[in-house]
PDB file of C-alpha atoms and ligand atoms in Angstrom:
ATOM      1  CA  MET A   1      -4.027  12.928 -15.632  1.00 52.00           C
ATOM      2  CA  GLY A   2      -6.731  13.880 -15.191  1.00 50.00           C
ATOM      3  CA  ASP A   3      -9.808  14.679 -18.845  1.00 53.00           C
ATOM      4  CA  SER A   4      -9.003  17.801 -17.349  1.00 54.00           C
ATOM      5  CA  TYR A   5      -5.389  18.509 -19.246  1.00 63.00           C
ATOM      6  CA  LEU A   6      -6.516  16.256 -22.705  1.00 74.00           C
ATOM      7  CA  THR A   7      -7.850  18.194 -24.894  1.00 83.00           C
ATOM      8  CA  SER A   8      -9.847  15.557 -26.666  1.00 85.00           C
ATOM      9  CA  LYS A   9     -13.296  16.319 -27.561  1.00 88.00           C
ATOM     10  CA  ILE A  10     -14.228  12.618 -27.650  1.00 93.00           C
ATOM     11  CA  SER A  11     -15.431  11.334 -23.861  1.00 93.00           C
ATOM     12  CA  GLN A  12     -13.662   8.530 -22.335  1.00 94.00           C
ATOM     13  CA  CYS A  13     -17.351   7.205 -22.658  1.00 94.00           C
ATOM     14  CA  GLN A  14     -18.276   7.206 -25.708  1.00 95.00           C
ATOM     15  CA  LYS A  15     -15.316   5.574 -26.558  1.00 96.00           C
ATOM     16  CA  GLU A  16     -16.557   3.031 -23.740  1.00 96.00           C
ATOM     17  CA  ILE A  17     -19.318   2.870 -25.423  1.00 96.00           C
ATOM     18  CA  ARG A  18     -17.953   2.339 -28.957  1.00 96.00           C
ATOM     19  CA  LEU A  19     -15.707  -0.534 -27.156  1.00 97.00           C
ATOM     20  CA  ASN A  20     -18.515  -1.715 -25.835  1.00 97.00           C
ATOM     21  CA  GLN A  21     -16.152  -2.107 -22.239  1.00 98.00           C
ATOM     22  CA  SER A  22     -15.376  -0.271 -19.622  1.00 98.00           C
ATOM     23  CA  ALA A  23     -12.364   0.616 -19.456  1.00 98.00           C
ATOM     24  CA  LYS A  24     -10.003  -0.881 -15.611  1.00 98.00           C
ATOM     25  CA  SER A  25      -6.348  -1.040 -15.583  1.00 98.00           C
ATOM     26  CA  ILE A  26      -5.771  -4.435 -13.229  1.00 98.00           C
ATOM     27  CA  TRP A  27      -2.544  -4.483 -11.645  1.00 98.00           C
ATOM     28  CA  MET A  28      -0.718  -7.360 -10.759  1.00 98.00           C
ATOM     29  CA  THR A  29       2.521  -6.924  -8.139  1.00 98.00           C
ATOM     30  CA  GLY A  30       4.488  -9.914  -6.228  1.00 98.00           C
ATOM     31  CA  LEU A  31       7.941 -10.867  -7.114  1.00 98.00           C
ATOM     32  CA  SER A  32       9.773 -12.146  -9.160  1.00 97.00           C
ATOM     33  CA  GLY A  33       8.779 -15.611 -10.105  1.00 98.00           C
ATOM     34  CA  ALA A  34       5.005 -15.086  -8.625  1.00 98.00           C
ATOM     35  CA  GLY A  35       3.513 -15.526 -11.443  1.00 98.00           C
ATOM     36  CA  LYS A  36       3.046 -11.908 -13.120  1.00 98.00           C
ATOM     37  CA  THR A  37       3.199 -12.912 -16.659  1.00 97.00           C
ATOM     38  CA  THR A  38       1.548 -15.655 -17.043  1.00 98.00           C
ATOM     39  CA  LEU A  39      -1.751 -14.416 -16.419  1.00 98.00           C
ATOM     40  CA  GLY A  40      -1.716 -11.557 -16.884  1.00 98.00           C
ATOM     41  CA  LEU A  41      -0.848 -13.642 -20.795  1.00 98.00           C
ATOM     42  CA  ALA A  42      -3.598 -15.788 -19.561  1.00 98.00           C
ATOM     43  CA  LEU A  43      -6.077 -13.670 -18.946  1.00 98.00           C
ATOM     44  CA  GLU A  44      -5.459 -11.477 -21.994  1.00 98.00           C
ATOM     45  CA  LYS A  45      -5.621 -13.956 -24.212  1.00 98.00           C
ATOM     46  CA  GLU A  46      -9.407 -15.117 -22.410  1.00 98.00           C
ATOM     47  CA  LEU A  47     -10.701 -11.106 -23.153  1.00 98.00           C
ATOM     48  CA  PHE A  48      -9.932 -11.026 -26.148  1.00 98.00           C
ATOM     49  CA  ARG A  49     -11.839 -14.448 -27.094  1.00 98.00           C
ATOM     50  CA  ARG A  50     -14.418 -12.685 -25.070  1.00 97.00           C
ATOM     51  CA  ASN A  51     -14.032  -9.027 -26.991  1.00 97.00           C
ATOM     52  CA  PHE A  52     -12.617  -7.558 -24.876  1.00 98.00           C
ATOM     53  CA  PHE A  53     -10.506  -4.614 -25.721  1.00 98.00           C
ATOM     54  CA  ILE A  54      -6.683  -5.099 -24.218  1.00 98.00           C
ATOM     55  CA  GLN A  55      -3.660  -4.174 -23.596  1.00 98.00           C
ATOM     56  CA  LEU A  56      -0.706  -6.006 -21.591  1.00 98.00           C
ATOM     57  CA  LEU A  57       1.505  -3.761 -19.978  1.00 98.00           C
ATOM     58  CA  ASP A  58       4.825  -6.084 -18.532  1.00 96.00           C
ATOM     59  CA  GLY A  59       7.977  -4.816 -16.997  1.00 90.00           C
ATOM     60  CA  ASP A  60      10.416  -6.313 -19.294  1.00 87.00           C
ATOM     61  CA  ASP A  61       9.605  -4.964 -22.156  1.00 92.00           C
ATOM     62  CA  VAL A  62       8.690  -1.324 -21.128  1.00 94.00           C
ATOM     63  CA  ARG A  63      12.521  -1.810 -19.718  1.00 93.00           C
ATOM     64  CA  LEU A  64      13.479  -2.144 -23.290  1.00 95.00           C
ATOM     65  CA  GLY A  65      12.039   0.673 -24.436  1.00 95.00           C
ATOM     66  CA  LEU A  66       9.834   3.866 -22.597  1.00 95.00           C
ATOM     67  CA  ASN A  67      11.569   3.523 -20.098  1.00 96.00           C
ATOM     68  CA  LYS A  68      15.008   2.104 -20.962  1.00 96.00           C
ATOM     69  CA  ASP A  69      17.252   5.246 -19.706  1.00 97.00           C
ATOM     70  CA  LEU A  70      15.463   3.708 -16.295  1.00 96.00           C
ATOM     71  CA  ALA A  71      17.693   1.851 -13.235  1.00 91.00           C
ATOM     72  CA  TYR A  72      16.099   0.310 -10.528  1.00 85.00           C
ATOM     73  CA  SER A  73      17.029   2.864  -7.355  1.00 86.00           C
ATOM     74  CA  GLU A  74      14.005   3.304  -5.295  1.00 86.00           C
ATOM     75  CA  GLU A  75      13.996   7.205  -7.623  1.00 93.00           C
ATOM     76  CA  ASP A  76      14.208   5.219 -11.050  1.00 93.00           C
ATOM     77  CA  ARG A  77      10.476   2.639  -9.272  1.00 89.00           C
ATOM     78  CA  THR A  78       9.052   5.103  -9.098  1.00 94.00           C
ATOM     79  CA  GLU A  79       9.934   7.167 -12.076  1.00 97.00           C
ATOM     80  CA  ASN A  80       9.018   3.972 -13.487  1.00 96.00           C
ATOM     81  CA  ILE A  81       5.860   3.041 -12.253  1.00 96.00           C
ATOM     82  CA  ARG A  82       4.786   7.164 -12.801  1.00 98.00           C
ATOM     83  CA  ARG A  83       5.685   6.757 -16.751  1.00 98.00           C
ATOM     84  CA  ILE A  84       3.610   3.566 -16.709  1.00 98.00           C
ATOM     85  CA  ALA A  85       1.019   4.967 -14.422  1.00 98.00           C
ATOM     86  CA  GLU A  86       0.440   7.929 -17.625  1.00 98.00           C
ATOM     87  CA  VAL A  87       0.247   5.332 -19.769  1.00 98.00           C
ATOM     88  CA  ASN A  88      -3.097   3.686 -18.449  1.00 98.00           C
ATOM     89  CA  ALA A  89      -4.197   6.489 -17.864  1.00 97.00           C
ATOM     90  CA  LEU A  90      -3.628   7.317 -21.848  1.00 97.00           C
ATOM     91  CA  PHE A  91      -4.981   4.023 -22.614  1.00 98.00           C
ATOM     92  CA  ASN A  92      -8.248   4.510 -20.467  1.00 98.00           C
ATOM     93  CA  HIS A  93      -8.967   7.556 -21.551  1.00 96.00           C
ATOM     94  CA  SER A  94      -8.984   5.686 -25.183  1.00 97.00           C
ATOM     95  CA  GLY A  95     -11.552   3.081 -23.469  1.00 97.00           C
ATOM     96  CA  ILE A  96      -8.386   0.051 -23.158  1.00 98.00           C
ATOM     97  CA  ILE A  97      -8.850  -2.808 -20.510  1.00 98.00           C
ATOM     98  CA  THR A  98      -4.969  -2.445 -19.470  1.00 98.00           C
ATOM     99  CA  ILE A  99      -3.554  -5.500 -17.756  1.00 98.00           C
ATOM    100  CA  ASN A 100      -0.640  -4.647 -15.970  1.00 98.00           C
ATOM    101  CA  CYS A 101       2.710  -7.549 -15.506  1.00 98.00           C
ATOM    102  CA  PHE A 102       4.819  -5.399 -12.493  1.00 96.00           C
ATOM    103  CA  ILE A 103       6.191  -6.426  -9.041  1.00 95.00           C
ATOM    104  CA  SER A 104       5.310  -2.462  -7.871  1.00 95.00           C
ATOM    105  CA  PRO A 105       6.972  -3.100  -4.959  1.00 94.00           C
ATOM    106  CA  THR A 106       5.336  -0.651  -2.176  1.00 95.00           C
ATOM    107  CA  ASN A 107       2.876   0.807  -1.030  1.00 96.00           C
ATOM    108  CA  ALA A 108       3.570   4.428  -1.789  1.00 96.00           C
ATOM    109  CA  ILE A 109       4.430   3.081  -4.908  1.00 96.00           C
ATOM    110  CA  ARG A 110       1.258   1.371  -6.269  1.00 97.00           C
ATOM    111  CA  GLN A 111      -0.586   3.830  -4.233  1.00 98.00           C
ATOM    112  CA  LEU A 112       0.988   6.541  -6.597  1.00 97.00           C
ATOM    113  CA  ALA A 113       0.296   4.526  -9.682  1.00 98.00           C
ATOM    114  CA  ARG A 114      -4.121   4.115  -7.943  1.00 98.00           C
ATOM    115  CA  THR A 115      -3.581   8.153  -7.743  1.00 98.00           C
ATOM    116  CA  ILE A 116      -2.468   8.830 -11.337  1.00 98.00           C
ATOM    117  CA  ILE A 117      -4.766   5.680 -12.765  1.00 98.00           C
ATOM    118  CA  GLY A 118      -7.586   6.929 -10.810  1.00 98.00           C
ATOM    119  CA  SER A 119      -8.766   4.918  -7.498  1.00 97.00           C
ATOM    120  CA  ASP A 120     -13.490   3.926  -9.215  1.00 96.00           C
ATOM    121  CA  LYS A 121     -10.112   2.113 -12.418  1.00 97.00           C
ATOM    122  CA  PHE A 122      -7.363   1.012 -10.592  1.00 98.00           C
ATOM    123  CA  ILE A 123      -8.168  -2.968  -9.585  1.00 98.00           C
ATOM    124  CA  GLU A 124      -5.201  -4.529  -7.702  1.00 98.00           C
ATOM    125  CA  VAL A 125      -3.888  -7.660  -7.444  1.00 98.00           C
ATOM    126  CA  PHE A 126      -1.686  -9.737  -5.360  1.00 98.00           C
ATOM    127  CA  VAL A 127       0.048 -11.989  -7.121  1.00 98.00           C
ATOM    128  CA  LYS A 128       1.123 -14.582  -4.325  1.00 98.00           C
ATOM    129  CA  ALA A 129       4.108 -16.867  -3.876  1.00 98.00           C
ATOM    130  CA  PRO A 130       6.652 -17.006  -0.936  1.00 98.00           C
ATOM    131  CA  LEU A 131       9.703 -15.610  -1.811  1.00 98.00           C
ATOM    132  CA  SER A 132      11.299 -19.635  -1.271  1.00 98.00           C
ATOM    133  CA  LEU A 133       9.191 -20.072  -4.299  1.00 98.00           C
ATOM    134  CA  CYS A 134       9.334 -17.589  -6.292  1.00 98.00           C
ATOM    135  CA  GLU A 135      13.957 -18.001  -5.584  1.00 98.00           C
ATOM    136  CA  LYS A 136      13.160 -22.213  -6.180  1.00 98.00           C
ATOM    137  CA  ARG A 137      10.925 -21.605  -9.388  1.00 98.00           C
ATOM    138  CA  ASP A 138      13.274 -18.874 -10.329  1.00 97.00           C
ATOM    139  CA  VAL A 139      12.466 -18.232 -14.130  1.00 96.00           C
ATOM    140  CA  LYS A 140      14.936 -15.656 -15.976  1.00 95.00           C
ATOM    141  CA  GLY A 141      17.811 -17.356 -13.360  1.00 97.00           C
ATOM    142  CA  PHE A 142      17.345 -13.629 -11.514  1.00 96.00           C
ATOM    143  CA  TYR A 143      17.221 -15.082  -8.266  1.00 97.00           C
ATOM    144  CA  PHE A 144      21.080 -16.632  -8.490  1.00 97.00           C
ATOM    145  CA  LYS A 145      21.884 -13.883  -9.967  1.00 97.00           C
ATOM    146  CA  ALA A 146      21.916 -11.238  -7.003  1.00 96.00           C
ATOM    147  CA  ARG A 147      22.549 -13.857  -4.594  1.00 96.00           C
ATOM    148  CA  GLN A 148      25.750 -14.240  -6.500  1.00 96.00           C
ATOM    149  CA  GLY A 149      25.639 -10.277  -6.238  1.00 95.00           C
ATOM    150  CA  LEU A 150      25.880  -9.771  -9.850  1.00 96.00           C
ATOM    151  CA  ILE A 151      22.279  -8.914  -9.511  1.00 94.00           C
ATOM    152  CA  LYS A 152      21.930  -5.384  -7.552  1.00 92.00           C
ATOM    153  CA  GLU A 153      18.882  -4.425  -5.697  1.00 90.00           C
ATOM    154  CA  PHE A 154      17.018  -6.874  -6.307  1.00 93.00           C
ATOM    155  CA  THR A 155      13.345  -7.421  -4.666  1.00 95.00           C
ATOM    156  CA  GLY A 156      13.140  -9.697  -2.134  1.00 95.00           C
ATOM    157  CA  ILE A 157      17.287 -10.358  -1.490  1.00 96.00           C
ATOM    158  CA  ASP A 158      18.490  -6.055  -1.201  1.00 92.00           C
ATOM    159  CA  SER A 159      15.492  -4.681  -1.941  1.00 92.00           C
ATOM    160  CA  PRO A 160      12.066  -4.215   0.166  1.00 94.00           C
ATOM    161  CA  PHE A 161       9.030  -6.173  -1.083  1.00 97.00           C
ATOM    162  CA  GLU A 162       6.410  -4.592   0.877  1.00 97.00           C
ATOM    163  CA  GLU A 163       2.902  -6.841   0.615  1.00 98.00           C
ATOM    164  CA  PRO A 164      -0.440  -5.109  -0.422  1.00 98.00           C
ATOM    165  CA  GLU A 165      -2.631  -3.976   2.888  1.00 95.00           C
ATOM    166  CA  HIS A 166      -5.984  -3.813   0.495  1.00 95.00           C
ATOM    167  CA  PRO A 167      -5.672  -5.799  -3.004  1.00 98.00           C
ATOM    168  CA  ASP A 168      -8.863  -6.420  -4.311  1.00 98.00           C
ATOM    169  CA  LEU A 169      -7.871  -9.257  -4.768  1.00 98.00           C
ATOM    170  CA  ILE A 170      -5.201 -12.282  -4.119  1.00 98.00           C
ATOM    171  CA  LEU A 171      -3.676 -14.730  -5.518  1.00 98.00           C
ATOM    172  CA  ASP A 172      -2.368 -17.547  -3.817  1.00 98.00           C
ATOM    173  CA  THR A 173       0.053 -19.696  -6.881  1.00 98.00           C
ATOM    174  CA  ASP A 174       2.038 -21.445  -4.494  1.00 98.00           C
ATOM    175  CA  THR A 175      -1.251 -23.369  -3.101  1.00 98.00           C
ATOM    176  CA  CYS A 176      -3.578 -22.553  -6.791  1.00 98.00           C
ATOM    177  CA  THR A 177      -2.106 -23.823 -10.380  1.00 98.00           C
ATOM    178  CA  VAL A 178      -2.314 -21.185 -13.385  1.00 98.00           C
ATOM    179  CA  ALA A 179      -5.905 -22.657 -14.673  1.00 98.00           C
ATOM    180  CA  GLU A 180      -7.564 -21.984 -10.844  1.00 98.00           C
ATOM    181  CA  THR A 181      -5.870 -17.862 -10.335  1.00 98.00           C
ATOM    182  CA  LEU A 182      -7.479 -17.631 -14.573  1.00 98.00           C
ATOM    183  CA  SER A 183     -10.343 -18.230 -13.380  1.00 98.00           C
ATOM    184  CA  GLN A 184     -10.747 -16.514  -9.454  1.00 98.00           C
ATOM    185  CA  ILE A 185      -9.989 -13.274 -11.615  1.00 98.00           C
ATOM    186  CA  MET A 186     -11.774 -14.047 -14.419  1.00 98.00           C
ATOM    187  CA  TYR A 187     -14.940 -13.980 -12.392  1.00 98.00           C
ATOM    188  CA  PHE A 188     -12.951 -10.863 -10.103  1.00 98.00           C
ATOM    189  CA  ILE A 189     -12.807  -8.777 -13.564  1.00 98.00           C
ATOM    190  CA  LEU A 190     -15.884  -9.513 -15.439  1.00 98.00           C
ATOM    191  CA  PRO A 191     -18.189  -7.699 -14.465  1.00 97.00           C
ATOM    192  CA  LYS A 192     -15.608  -4.983 -14.059  1.00 97.00           C
ATOM    193  CA  VAL A 193     -14.891  -4.722 -18.029  1.00 98.00           C
ATOM    194  CA  GLN A 194     -18.401  -5.659 -18.864  1.00 97.00           C
ATOM    195  CA  TYR A 195     -20.205  -2.114 -19.748  1.00 92.00           C
ATOM    196  CA  TYR A 196     -23.468  -1.949 -18.977  1.00 82.00           C
ATOM    197  CA  PRO A 197     -25.778   0.976 -19.492  1.00 74.00           C
ATOM    198  CA  THR A 198     -26.746   3.677 -17.100  1.00 68.00           C
ATOM    199  CA  ILE A 199     -30.389   4.348 -18.545  1.00 60.00           C
TER     200      ILE A 199
HETATM  201  P1  ADP B 201       6.181 -12.945 -12.996  1.00 55.40           P
HETATM  202  O1  ADP B 201       5.877 -12.684 -13.950  1.00 55.40           O
HETATM  203  O2  ADP B 201       5.756 -12.441 -12.016  1.00 55.40           O
HETATM  204  O3  ADP B 201       8.386 -12.371 -12.703  1.00 55.40           O
HETATM  205  P2  ADP B 201       6.760 -16.046 -14.222  1.00 55.40           P
HETATM  206  O4  ADP B 201       5.041 -15.378 -14.348  1.00 55.40           O
HETATM  207  O5  ADP B 201       7.673 -14.969 -15.519  1.00 55.40           O
HETATM  208  O6  ADP B 201       6.534 -15.074 -13.355  1.00 55.40           O
HETATM  209  O7  ADP B 201       7.380 -16.848 -13.385  1.00 55.40           O
HETATM  210  C1  ADP B 201       5.941 -17.578 -13.245  1.00 55.40           C
HETATM  211  C2  ADP B 201       5.755 -19.415 -12.853  1.00 55.40           C
HETATM  212  O8  ADP B 201       5.888 -20.107 -11.858  1.00 55.40           O
HETATM  213  C3  ADP B 201       6.309 -19.631 -14.494  1.00 55.40           C
HETATM  214  O9  ADP B 201       6.772 -20.098 -13.995  1.00 55.40           O
HETATM  215  C4  ADP B 201       4.761 -20.585 -13.689  1.00 55.40           C
HETATM  216  O10 ADP B 201       4.449 -20.719 -14.187  1.00 55.40           O
HETATM  217  C5  ADP B 201       4.632 -20.875 -13.165  1.00 55.40           C
HETATM  218  N1  ADP B 201       3.178 -21.027 -12.723  1.00 55.40           N
HETATM  219  C6  ADP B 201       2.957 -21.617 -11.331  1.00 55.40           C
HETATM  220  N2  ADP B 201       1.817 -21.517 -10.785  1.00 55.40           N
HETATM  221  C7  ADP B 201       1.062 -20.882 -11.378  1.00 55.40           C
HETATM  222  C8  ADP B 201       0.268 -20.077 -11.004  1.00 55.40           C
HETATM  223  N3  ADP B 201      -1.323 -20.363  -9.834  1.00 55.40           N
HETATM  224  N4  ADP B 201       0.174 -18.754 -11.733  1.00 55.40           N
HETATM  225  C9  ADP B 201       1.034 -17.851 -12.769  1.00 55.40           C
HETATM  226  N5  ADP B 201       2.014 -18.658 -12.282  1.00 55.40           N
HETATM  227  C10 ADP B 201       2.625 -19.910 -11.840  1.00 55.40           C
END
């Protein structure tokens, strides 16, 4: 969705000035259990504390509502991300910063999101942890079920995860604590979401 689609006569820039921030889509990608939701929630809280206006978008929530008709085939995963990216474009047009927590397993799917959202607003964050650790954490018990064959097409088990080729930021949740990765992402994100007048 480009600006050309929108009927609104109030520009994104006017809304960003009102909110005193620069709208960006922070896109966290990584295996299930890598730490996307944990970091997304921590980042949301920290940005909100600093008076930013944010919308968190999380895989589980979206699949309960907007995308509840979709499954996990390659086609449905692509449609899942396409819709989420369009939602991002709308939030950004309202001047709102989004934090996205989606496995988004392939380069093609992330490229689709980048194209819809716009390269200037899309910040790709690779939340990185080895599969063995994610499986050991097994936060939701999904890996256990996938190994038993009770869940099909589970990323990392019987569906691929392609590591991002050129992420803007890599957060290594294997070797760093939540507090450490939070400060790394805050350091990187803050200058990008602060509003700087151009005159
Ligand atoms: P995802 O959303 O990627 O599926 P979750 O955030 O639900 O992953 O789970 C990640 C798990 O890893 C949590 O139990 C969290 O406490 C733990 N963890 C350990 N270190 C980190 C870190 N540096 N960042 C994020 N999560 C971490």
